[in-house]
Tab-separated table of C-alpha atoms and ligand atoms in Angstrom:
chain	number	residue	atom	x	y	z
A	623	MET	CA	-223.838	-33.830	-147.099
A	624	ALA	CA	-221.524	-35.405	-144.547
A	625	PRO	CA	-222.307	-34.016	-141.085
A	626	LYS	CA	-220.229	-31.033	-140.055
A	627	LYS	CA	-219.369	-30.209	-136.458
A	628	ILE	CA	-218.764	-26.586	-135.610
A	629	ALA	CA	-217.232	-25.282	-132.389
A	630	LEU	CA	-218.442	-21.878	-131.213
A	631	ILE	CA	-216.048	-19.759	-129.174
A	632	GLY	CA	-217.482	-16.356	-128.292
A	633	GLY	CA	-214.415	-15.203	-126.387
A	634	ASP	CA	-214.323	-11.660	-125.029
A	635	GLY	CA	-215.989	-8.288	-125.446
A	636	VAL	CA	-218.286	-8.233	-128.476
A	637	GLY	CA	-217.151	-11.757	-129.428
A	638	PRO	CA	-220.051	-13.601	-127.757
A	639	GLU	CA	-222.564	-11.105	-129.227
A	640	VAL	CA	-221.466	-11.647	-132.822
A	641	VAL	CA	-220.976	-15.405	-132.430
A	642	ALA	CA	-224.561	-15.667	-131.141
A	643	VAL	CA	-225.656	-14.188	-134.481
A	644	GLY	CA	-223.370	-16.587	-136.357
A	645	ALA	CA	-224.874	-19.526	-134.458
A	646	SER	CA	-228.433	-18.512	-135.326
A	647	VAL	CA	-227.487	-18.110	-139.001
A	648	LEU	CA	-225.998	-21.625	-138.965
A	649	ALA	CA	-229.199	-22.940	-137.353
A	650	ALA	CA	-231.281	-21.260	-140.062
A	651	LEU	CA	-229.120	-22.802	-142.815
A	652	ARG	CA	-229.542	-26.196	-141.160
A	653	ASP	CA	-233.324	-25.876	-140.824
A	654	THR	CA	-234.196	-24.360	-144.184
A	655	ARG	CA	-231.513	-25.688	-146.532
A	656	GLY	CA	-231.026	-29.137	-145.080
A	657	ARG	CA	-227.385	-28.622	-144.125
A	658	ASP	CA	-226.234	-31.244	-141.635
A	659	LEU	CA	-224.604	-28.869	-139.159
A	660	SER	CA	-224.221	-29.290	-135.415
A	661	CYS	CA	-222.756	-26.713	-133.067
A	662	GLU	CA	-221.169	-26.971	-129.652
A	663	ALA	CA	-220.228	-23.954	-127.565
A	664	PHE	CA	-216.910	-23.794	-125.715
A	665	ASP	CA	-216.458	-21.582	-122.691
A	666	LEU	CA	-213.074	-19.993	-123.398
A	667	GLY	CA	-211.900	-16.433	-122.893
A	668	ALA	CA	-210.990	-13.956	-120.185
A	669	GLU	CA	-213.947	-14.838	-117.899
A	670	ARG	CA	-212.945	-18.475	-117.822
A	671	PHE	CA	-209.287	-17.606	-117.326
A	672	LEU	CA	-210.035	-15.225	-114.458
A	673	ARG	CA	-212.409	-17.788	-112.928
A	674	ASP	CA	-210.290	-20.917	-113.019
A	675	GLY	CA	-206.963	-20.117	-114.666
A	676	VAL	CA	-207.711	-22.082	-117.835
A	677	THR	CA	-206.688	-20.640	-121.211
A	678	PHE	CA	-206.794	-23.345	-123.908
A	679	PRO	CA	-206.846	-26.808	-122.320
A	680	ALA	CA	-205.113	-29.663	-124.132
A	681	GLU	CA	-208.331	-31.675	-124.034
A	682	THR	CA	-210.240	-28.918	-125.854
A	683	ARG	CA	-207.408	-28.504	-128.342
A	684	ASP	CA	-207.429	-32.226	-129.132
A	685	ARG	CA	-211.218	-32.346	-129.471
A	686	LEU	CA	-211.263	-29.370	-131.835
A	687	ARG	CA	-208.468	-30.861	-133.898
A	688	HIS	CA	-209.946	-34.346	-134.221
A	689	GLU	CA	-213.733	-34.048	-133.816
A	690	PHE	CA	-214.590	-30.726	-135.439
A	691	HIS	CA	-214.619	-29.416	-139.000
A	692	ALA	CA	-214.697	-25.737	-138.144
A	693	VAL	CA	-214.403	-23.237	-135.327
A	694	LEU	CA	-216.281	-19.928	-135.301
A	695	LEU	CA	-214.401	-17.532	-133.037
A	696	GLY	CA	-215.628	-14.064	-132.016
A	697	ALA	CA	-212.591	-12.321	-130.561
A	698	VAL	CA	-210.221	-12.589	-127.636
A	699	GLY	CA	-208.643	-9.752	-125.666
A	700	ASP	CA	-209.620	-8.249	-122.325
A	701	ARG	CA	-208.079	-5.417	-120.322
A	702	ARG	CA	-208.452	-7.407	-117.094
A	703	VAL	CA	-205.740	-9.740	-118.377
A	704	PRO	CA	-202.880	-7.277	-118.919
A	705	ASP	CA	-200.678	-9.589	-120.997
A	706	ASN	CA	-203.696	-11.218	-122.708
A	707	ARG	CA	-202.154	-14.605	-122.053
A	708	HIS	CA	-205.467	-16.343	-122.586
A	709	ALA	CA	-205.911	-14.646	-125.976
A	710	HIS	CA	-202.442	-15.707	-127.046
A	711	ASP	CA	-203.043	-19.319	-125.991
A	712	ILE	CA	-206.478	-19.575	-127.625
A	713	LEU	CA	-205.825	-17.779	-130.906
A	714	PHE	CA	-202.304	-19.024	-131.542
A	715	GLY	CA	-203.214	-22.382	-130.031
A	716	MET	CA	-205.412	-22.830	-133.092
A	717	ARG	CA	-203.509	-20.908	-135.792
A	718	PHE	CA	-200.104	-22.360	-134.879
A	719	GLY	CA	-201.230	-25.486	-133.054
A	720	PHE	CA	-203.361	-26.680	-135.988
A	721	ASP	CA	-200.839	-25.340	-138.529
A	722	LEU	CA	-203.544	-23.292	-140.267
A	723	TYR	CA	-201.026	-21.636	-142.511
A	724	ALA	CA	-203.336	-19.635	-144.765
A	725	ASN	CA	-205.120	-16.676	-143.219
A	726	ILE	CA	-207.446	-15.664	-146.027
A	727	ARG	CA	-208.978	-12.197	-145.723
A	728	PRO	CA	-211.276	-11.041	-148.530
A	729	VAL	CA	-211.445	-7.275	-148.953
A	730	GLN	CA	-214.659	-6.448	-150.740
A	731	CYS	CA	-216.668	-3.267	-150.388
A	732	LEU	CA	-220.313	-4.288	-150.613
A	733	ASP	CA	-222.061	-0.909	-150.957
A	734	ASP	CA	-221.116	2.387	-152.603
A	735	ARG	CA	-222.201	4.127	-149.426
A	736	LEU	CA	-219.385	2.409	-147.507
A	737	MET	CA	-216.630	3.396	-149.950
A	738	PRO	CA	-214.716	6.224	-148.259
A	739	LEU	CA	-212.600	7.142	-151.295
A	740	ARG	CA	-214.070	10.081	-153.186
A	741	HIS	CA	-213.276	8.893	-156.696
A	742	HIS	CA	-214.102	5.224	-156.248
A	743	ARG	CA	-217.094	2.928	-156.169
A	744	ALA	CA	-217.642	-0.231	-154.130
A	745	SER	CA	-216.846	-2.357	-157.185
A	746	ASP	CA	-213.315	-0.878	-157.260
A	747	CYS	CA	-212.484	-2.693	-154.046
A	748	ASP	CA	-212.411	-6.472	-154.417
A	749	PHE	CA	-209.229	-8.313	-153.550
A	750	VAL	CA	-208.105	-11.110	-151.246
A	751	VAL	CA	-205.178	-11.059	-148.840
A	752	PHE	CA	-203.298	-14.300	-148.222
A	753	ARG	CA	-201.578	-13.764	-144.899
A	754	GLU	CA	-198.937	-16.288	-143.794
A	755	ASN	CA	-200.212	-17.491	-140.438
A	756	THR	CA	-197.574	-19.657	-138.742
A	757	GLU	CA	-194.218	-17.869	-138.956
A	758	GLY	CA	-192.631	-14.434	-139.156
A	759	LEU	CA	-192.516	-12.084	-136.201
A	760	TYR	CA	-195.361	-14.046	-134.596
A	761	ALA	CA	-193.292	-17.228	-134.216
A	762	GLY	CA	-192.496	-16.439	-130.596
A	763	VAL	CA	-188.720	-16.605	-130.949
A	764	GLY	CA	-186.869	-14.048	-128.851
A	765	GLY	CA	-186.359	-12.952	-125.304
A	766	THR	CA	-185.407	-10.163	-122.989
A	767	LEU	CA	-182.321	-9.423	-120.942
A	768	LYS	CA	-181.967	-7.139	-117.938
A	769	GLN	CA	-185.694	-6.523	-117.913
A	770	GLY	CA	-186.712	-3.361	-116.092
A	771	SER	CA	-183.222	-1.866	-116.187
A	772	PRO	CA	-182.035	0.988	-118.406
A	773	GLN	CA	-179.929	-1.588	-120.245
A	774	GLU	CA	-182.915	-3.748	-121.098
A	775	VAL	CA	-182.605	-5.736	-124.320
A	776	ALA	CA	-185.697	-7.003	-126.157
A	777	ILE	CA	-185.473	-9.289	-129.165
A	778	THR	CA	-188.224	-10.683	-131.381
A	779	GLU	CA	-186.927	-12.617	-134.325
A	780	ALA	CA	-188.686	-13.054	-137.640
A	781	VAL	CA	-188.684	-16.717	-138.606
A	782	TYR	CA	-189.216	-17.785	-142.208
A	783	THR	CA	-188.763	-21.220	-143.657
A	784	ARG	CA	-188.616	-22.188	-147.300
A	785	HIS	CA	-191.498	-24.573	-146.619
A	786	GLY	CA	-193.627	-21.938	-144.870
A	787	VAL	CA	-193.035	-19.216	-147.454
A	788	GLU	CA	-193.518	-21.509	-150.427
A	789	ARG	CA	-196.803	-23.012	-149.266
A	790	ILE	CA	-198.547	-19.668	-148.722
A	791	ILE	CA	-197.273	-18.269	-152.025
A	792	ARG	CA	-198.445	-21.425	-153.797
A	793	ALA	CA	-201.834	-21.130	-152.085
A	794	ALA	CA	-202.199	-17.541	-153.305
A	795	PHE	CA	-201.367	-18.408	-156.930
A	796	ALA	CA	-203.585	-21.494	-156.914
A	797	PHE	CA	-206.472	-19.468	-155.496
A	798	ALA	CA	-205.970	-16.714	-158.076
A	799	ARG	CA	-206.118	-19.165	-160.970
A	800	ALA	CA	-209.050	-21.137	-159.576
A	801	SER	CA	-211.104	-18.012	-158.902
A	802	GLY	CA	-210.410	-16.340	-162.243
A	803	ARG	CA	-208.321	-13.555	-160.820
A	804	LYS	CA	-205.518	-12.107	-162.914
A	805	LYS	CA	-202.784	-10.850	-160.641
A	806	VAL	CA	-200.856	-11.817	-157.509
A	807	THR	CA	-198.956	-9.115	-155.637
A	808	LEU	CA	-196.214	-9.878	-153.132
A	809	ALA	CA	-195.931	-7.329	-150.320
A	810	ASP	CA	-192.520	-7.522	-148.657
A	811	LYS	CA	-189.653	-5.401	-147.422
A	812	HIS	CA	-186.566	-7.034	-148.900
A	813	ASN	CA	-184.873	-3.650	-149.223
A	814	ALA	CA	-184.676	-3.418	-145.428
A	815	MET	CA	-184.657	-7.139	-144.593
A	816	PRO	CA	-182.638	-8.769	-147.382
A	817	HIS	CA	-182.227	-12.123	-145.633
A	818	ALA	CA	-185.776	-12.841	-144.585
A	819	HIS	CA	-187.654	-11.113	-147.361
A	820	GLY	CA	-185.058	-12.013	-149.987
A	821	LEU	CA	-186.330	-15.555	-149.472
A	822	TRP	CA	-189.917	-14.362	-150.066
A	823	LEU	CA	-188.950	-12.634	-153.313
A	824	ARG	CA	-186.967	-15.591	-154.662
A	825	VAL	CA	-189.716	-18.084	-153.916
A	826	PHE	CA	-192.348	-15.715	-155.304
A	827	ARG	CA	-190.484	-15.461	-158.622
A	828	GLU	CA	-190.006	-19.223	-158.821
A	829	VAL	CA	-193.676	-19.978	-158.203
A	830	ALA	CA	-194.803	-17.136	-160.498
A	831	ALA	CA	-192.903	-18.777	-163.360
A	832	GLU	CA	-195.289	-21.737	-163.082
A	833	TYR	CA	-198.263	-19.396	-163.593
A	834	PRO	CA	-197.581	-17.607	-166.893
A	835	ASP	CA	-201.323	-16.917	-167.191
A	836	LEU	CA	-201.179	-14.649	-164.109
A	837	THR	CA	-199.426	-11.325	-163.630
A	838	ALA	CA	-196.960	-11.437	-160.759
A	839	GLU	CA	-196.124	-8.096	-159.197
A	840	HIS	CA	-193.818	-7.195	-156.364
A	841	LEU	CA	-194.401	-4.145	-154.161
A	842	PHE	CA	-192.723	-2.974	-151.001
A	843	VAL	CA	-195.340	-3.042	-148.294
A	844	ASP	CA	-195.133	0.676	-147.552
A	845	ALA	CA	-195.844	1.540	-151.182
A	846	LEU	CA	-198.584	-1.094	-151.264
A	847	CYS	CA	-200.350	0.693	-148.391
A	848	LEU	CA	-200.267	3.897	-150.446
A	849	PHE	CA	-201.772	2.160	-153.475
A	850	VAL	CA	-204.439	0.343	-151.426
A	851	VAL	CA	-205.814	3.766	-150.544
A	852	GLN	CA	-205.126	5.512	-153.861
A	853	ASP	CA	-206.229	2.771	-156.213
A	854	PRO	CA	-207.653	-0.395	-154.580
A	855	GLY	CA	-208.847	-1.614	-157.976
A	856	ARG	CA	-205.290	-2.511	-158.993
A	857	PHE	CA	-205.254	-5.429	-156.540
A	858	ASP	CA	-206.557	-8.946	-157.048
A	859	VAL	CA	-204.646	-11.222	-154.651
A	860	ILE	CA	-202.027	-10.007	-152.179
A	861	VAL	CA	-199.666	-12.479	-150.508
A	862	THR	CA	-197.604	-11.401	-147.550
A	863	CYS	CA	-196.062	-12.291	-144.209
A	864	ASN	CA	-197.869	-12.564	-140.914
A	865	LEU	CA	-197.439	-9.046	-139.519
A	866	PHE	CA	-197.852	-7.190	-142.806
A	867	GLY	CA	-201.024	-9.162	-143.481
A	868	ASP	CA	-202.393	-8.127	-140.111
A	869	ILE	CA	-201.757	-4.437	-140.757
A	870	ILE	CA	-202.852	-4.399	-144.411
A	871	THR	CA	-206.201	-5.983	-143.540
A	872	ASP	CA	-207.135	-3.407	-140.888
A	873	LEU	CA	-206.197	-0.662	-143.361
A	874	ALA	CA	-208.243	-2.411	-146.024
A	875	ALA	CA	-211.191	-2.856	-143.639
A	876	ALA	CA	-211.558	0.924	-143.806
A	877	LEU	CA	-212.429	0.473	-147.507
A	878	GLN	CA	-215.121	-2.070	-146.600
A	879	GLY	CA	-217.021	0.051	-144.103
A	880	GLY	CA	-214.923	-0.650	-141.026
A	881	MET	CA	-214.001	-3.574	-138.826
A	882	GLY	CA	-217.588	-4.758	-138.627
A	883	MET	CA	-217.466	-5.812	-142.289
A	884	ALA	CA	-214.174	-7.755	-142.554
A	885	ALA	CA	-214.213	-11.566	-142.445
A	886	SER	CA	-211.458	-14.157	-142.455
A	887	ALA	CA	-210.679	-17.850	-142.638
A	888	ASN	CA	-207.657	-19.667	-141.230
A	889	LEU	CA	-207.194	-22.976	-142.954
A	890	ARG	CA	-205.080	-25.495	-144.806
A	891	PRO	CA	-205.969	-25.152	-148.487
A	892	ASP	CA	-206.751	-28.431	-150.238
A	893	GLU	CA	-207.471	-30.180	-146.945
A	894	PRO	CA	-211.237	-29.781	-146.631
A	895	GLU	CA	-211.471	-32.326	-143.818
A	896	HIS	CA	-208.957	-30.513	-141.632
A	897	VAL	CA	-210.426	-28.294	-138.916
A	898	ALA	CA	-210.531	-24.646	-140.053
A	899	LEU	CA	-210.973	-21.442	-138.048
A	900	PHE	CA	-213.319	-18.644	-139.109
A	901	GLU	CA	-213.252	-15.283	-137.359
A	902	PRO	CA	-214.091	-11.681	-138.053
A	903	VAL	CA	-210.935	-9.598	-138.514
A	904	HIS	CA	-211.978	-7.289	-135.694
A	905	GLY	CA	-211.091	-7.650	-132.035
A	906	SER	CA	-213.133	-7.640	-128.856
A	907	ALA	CA	-214.000	-3.926	-129.296
A	908	PRO	CA	-214.205	-3.103	-125.575
A	909	ASP	CA	-215.773	0.260	-126.444
A	910	LEU	CA	-218.845	-1.540	-127.826
A	911	ALA	CA	-218.989	-4.625	-125.608
A	912	GLY	CA	-222.279	-5.324	-123.873
A	913	LYS	CA	-224.046	-2.483	-125.686
A	914	ASP	CA	-225.662	-4.432	-128.524
A	915	ARG	CA	-223.822	-2.169	-130.956
A	916	ALA	CA	-221.302	-4.452	-132.673
A	917	ASN	CA	-221.873	-5.049	-136.364
A	918	PRO	CA	-222.497	-8.790	-136.833
A	919	PHE	CA	-222.109	-8.732	-140.642
A	920	ALA	CA	-218.393	-9.657	-140.575
A	921	THR	CA	-219.377	-12.775	-138.640
A	922	VAL	CA	-222.231	-13.510	-141.058
A	923	LEU	CA	-219.698	-13.273	-143.910
A	924	CYS	CA	-217.440	-15.660	-141.932
A	925	VAL	CA	-220.280	-18.157	-141.811
A	926	GLY	CA	-220.490	-17.712	-145.588
A	927	MET	CA	-216.788	-18.529	-145.936
A	928	MET	CA	-217.334	-21.582	-143.737
A	929	MET	CA	-220.210	-22.814	-145.898
A	930	ALA	CA	-218.131	-22.344	-149.062
A	931	HIS	CA	-215.356	-24.323	-147.362
A	932	PHE	CA	-217.904	-27.074	-146.669
A	933	GLY	CA	-218.775	-27.143	-150.380
A	934	PHE	CA	-221.774	-24.791	-150.454
A	935	PRO	CA	-220.690	-21.636	-152.300
A	936	GLU	CA	-224.387	-20.950	-152.923
A	937	ASP	CA	-224.866	-20.432	-149.178
A	938	GLN	CA	-222.003	-17.970	-149.145
A	939	ALA	CA	-223.574	-16.121	-152.089
A	940	LEU	CA	-226.934	-16.060	-150.285
A	941	LEU	CA	-225.419	-14.609	-147.114
A	942	ARG	CA	-223.454	-12.034	-149.098
A	943	ASP	CA	-226.617	-11.005	-150.959
A	944	ILE	CA	-228.497	-10.674	-147.674
A	945	VAL	CA	-225.732	-8.513	-146.192
A	946	CYS	CA	-225.813	-6.327	-149.338
A	947	GLU	CA	-229.582	-5.998	-149.027
A	948	GLY	CA	-229.207	-5.127	-145.344
A	949	LEU	CA	-226.826	-2.352	-146.314
A	950	THR	CA	-228.973	-0.905	-149.095
A	951	THR	CA	-232.164	-1.034	-147.012
A	952	ARG	CA	-230.344	0.113	-143.858
A	953	ARG	CA	-231.265	-2.960	-141.865
A	954	CYS	CA	-227.870	-2.778	-140.252
A	955	THR	CA	-225.949	-1.401	-137.313
A	956	VAL	CA	-224.994	2.237	-136.733
A	957	ASP	CA	-221.371	1.904	-137.925
A	958	VAL	CA	-222.631	1.127	-141.443
A	959	GLY	CA	-225.431	3.656	-141.476
A	960	GLY	CA	-228.360	1.787	-139.924
A	961	GLU	CA	-230.182	1.962	-136.630
A	962	LEU	CA	-230.403	-1.674	-135.599
A	963	GLY	CA	-228.616	-3.293	-132.689
A	964	THR	CA	-226.454	-6.395	-133.041
A	965	ARG	CA	-229.306	-8.750	-132.166
A	966	ALA	CA	-231.900	-7.096	-134.421
A	967	ALA	CA	-229.521	-6.996	-137.386
A	968	GLY	CA	-228.811	-10.691	-136.797
A	969	GLU	CA	-232.506	-11.538	-136.497
A	970	TRP	CA	-233.160	-9.780	-139.789
A	971	VAL	CA	-230.449	-11.862	-141.512
A	972	VAL	CA	-231.903	-15.056	-140.042
A	973	GLU	CA	-235.392	-14.100	-141.214
A	974	ARG	CA	-234.104	-13.538	-144.754
A	975	VAL	CA	-232.294	-16.906	-144.713
A	976	ARG	CA	-235.529	-18.579	-143.632
A	977	GLN	CA	-237.537	-16.766	-146.353
A	978	ALA	CA	-234.985	-17.790	-148.996
A	979	GLY	CA	-235.299	-21.411	-147.930
A	980	ARG	CA	-239.095	-21.514	-148.201
B	653	NAD	P1	-210.840	-3.830	-132.433
B	653	NAD	O1	-210.925	-4.461	-133.770
B	653	NAD	O2	-211.474	-4.543	-131.311
B	653	NAD	O3	-211.463	-2.350	-132.514
B	653	NAD	C1	-210.971	-1.370	-133.432
B	653	NAD	C2	-212.114	-0.407	-133.783
B	653	NAD	O4	-213.084	-1.092	-134.585
B	653	NAD	C3	-212.870	0.123	-132.572
B	653	NAD	O5	-213.255	1.451	-132.842
B	653	NAD	C4	-214.111	-0.760	-132.513
B	653	NAD	O6	-215.223	-0.128	-131.923
B	653	NAD	C5	-214.361	-1.039	-133.982
B	653	NAD	N1	-215.021	-2.337	-134.168
B	653	NAD	C6	-214.478	-3.553	-133.911
B	653	NAD	N2	-215.364	-4.518	-134.152
B	653	NAD	C7	-216.505	-3.921	-134.564
B	653	NAD	C8	-217.784	-4.390	-134.956
B	653	NAD	N3	-218.086	-5.692	-134.973
B	653	NAD	N4	-218.713	-3.466	-135.302
B	653	NAD	C9	-218.435	-2.163	-135.295
B	653	NAD	N5	-217.243	-1.664	-134.947
B	653	NAD	C10	-216.285	-2.527	-134.578
B	653	NAD	O7	-209.275	-3.590	-132.161
B	653	NAD	P2	-208.504	-3.130	-130.818
B	653	NAD	O8	-209.303	-2.107	-130.101
B	653	NAD	O9	-207.132	-2.815	-131.251
B	653	NAD	O10	-208.432	-4.453	-129.942
B	653	NAD	C11	-209.284	-4.758	-128.838
B	653	NAD	C12	-208.866	-6.102	-128.265
B	653	NAD	O11	-209.140	-7.136	-129.207
B	653	NAD	C13	-207.370	-6.206	-127.943
B	653	NAD	O12	-207.233	-6.971	-126.762
B	653	NAD	C14	-206.795	-6.965	-129.124
B	653	NAD	O13	-205.628	-7.679	-128.808
B	653	NAD	C15	-207.953	-7.898	-129.443
B	653	NAD	N6	-207.998	-8.397	-130.839
B	653	NAD	C16	-208.390	-9.700	-131.001
B	653	NAD	C17	-208.551	-10.194	-132.277
B	653	NAD	C18	-208.982	-11.625	-132.444
B	653	NAD	O14	-209.434	-12.240	-131.510
B	653	NAD	N7	-208.874	-12.203	-133.620
B	653	NAD	C19	-208.371	-9.369	-133.379
B	653	NAD	C20	-207.992	-8.045	-133.182
B	653	NAD	C21	-207.816	-7.551	-131.897
B	654	IPM	C1	-205.934	-10.392	-135.894
B	654	IPM	C2	-205.438	-9.843	-134.568
B	654	IPM	C3	-204.374	-10.750	-133.952
B	654	IPM	C4	-203.191	-10.761	-134.912
B	654	IPM	C5	-203.947	-10.321	-132.539
B	654	IPM	C6	-205.101	-10.333	-131.576
B	654	IPM	C7	-202.817	-11.155	-131.999
B	654	IPM	O1	-205.009	-8.538	-134.703
B	654	IPM	O2	-206.436	-11.514	-135.930
B	654	IPM	O3	-205.857	-9.673	-136.899
B	654	IPM	O4	-202.304	-9.899	-134.845
B	654	IPM	O5	-203.146	-11.675	-135.735
B	655	MN	MN1	-205.434	-7.688	-136.635
């Protein structure tokens, strides 16, 4: 394989703890399966910001963009930085700065024990959310007037472009066809936001017409949230805007066993050489930070997504199988019914990768 360079950014809270596990899994894949992977750690996050005022330096940004194939990020967000400026610069510096327009968040429940819905099994929950990652209410357009006064005005505008909407919808349909899935569901709110989400619906219908082999369904996002809980099995691929994708995937993480199980990729589909960002869906979990309690499996599944992106779906399958085995044999953290700490759960995964490679 062509050598792959991976940047490791632990970030804040539990971020460094789970990225340490991710790094050791990558090392095990390199050693036992001959993958040509090299990692370099970057000191970014609240500590660095509080120490020397640096959030996401241009030099780092340019190196990541031009020298690296992937970034593994833990999480950013720290109460000591009240406006989380550093988190904004780092996370959006990559998502927006690298134009990683597809935020792909698989929602798969890997063990019946983790399925919280009484009448469902793990196999009923297996869909993928395509979250638009560069526009919408996250675009940063807006401002305030008369701040601090009773007349204060605050405006955040939702920005959608034909180009931005079309490319994520196309990515969702292309993924559905390529992965043998049958249905693509658009989650929008055109009843309340006819201008912005009218565009989504029109483009969705246009693109759907090119995929007669797939069922195209529209749901309002509020109703979709109801159905995700009542009947997750009806979903295959969901495509939606930036904010709705954020909310749907935390809701859906509850069907996977919690935030410690949800993985994501931020990338440009069909551009395998372009730097991509892999991160667990969870945040810095300040309640768990420094306690060796964070579940590292979401990060292990992120490494799996990274390896599939590099052209090794068999590595992703291996890591998923190991996570499933960890769940059934309870070699996992407390949140998913085990007794291991973050490090021990990670060491067990690494040991299984090494055994598989022998
Ligand atoms: P969170 O995801 O950090 O935590 C929500 C809940 O999930 C908490 O109960 C936490 O204990 C639990 N949880 C999270 N990760 C877990 C893990 N690996 N194992 C077990 N349980 C886990 O969300 P929050 O509390 O709303 O946010 C905390 C900070 O993280 C905020 O500053 C927020 O802005 C930031 N954040 C960053 C990212 C990111 O970097 N991509 C994502 C989400 C939130
Ligand atoms: C996520 C997070 C981020 C988001 C925050 C930290 C800005 O919640 O990655 O899901 O809203 O995208
Ligand atoms: Mn989120």
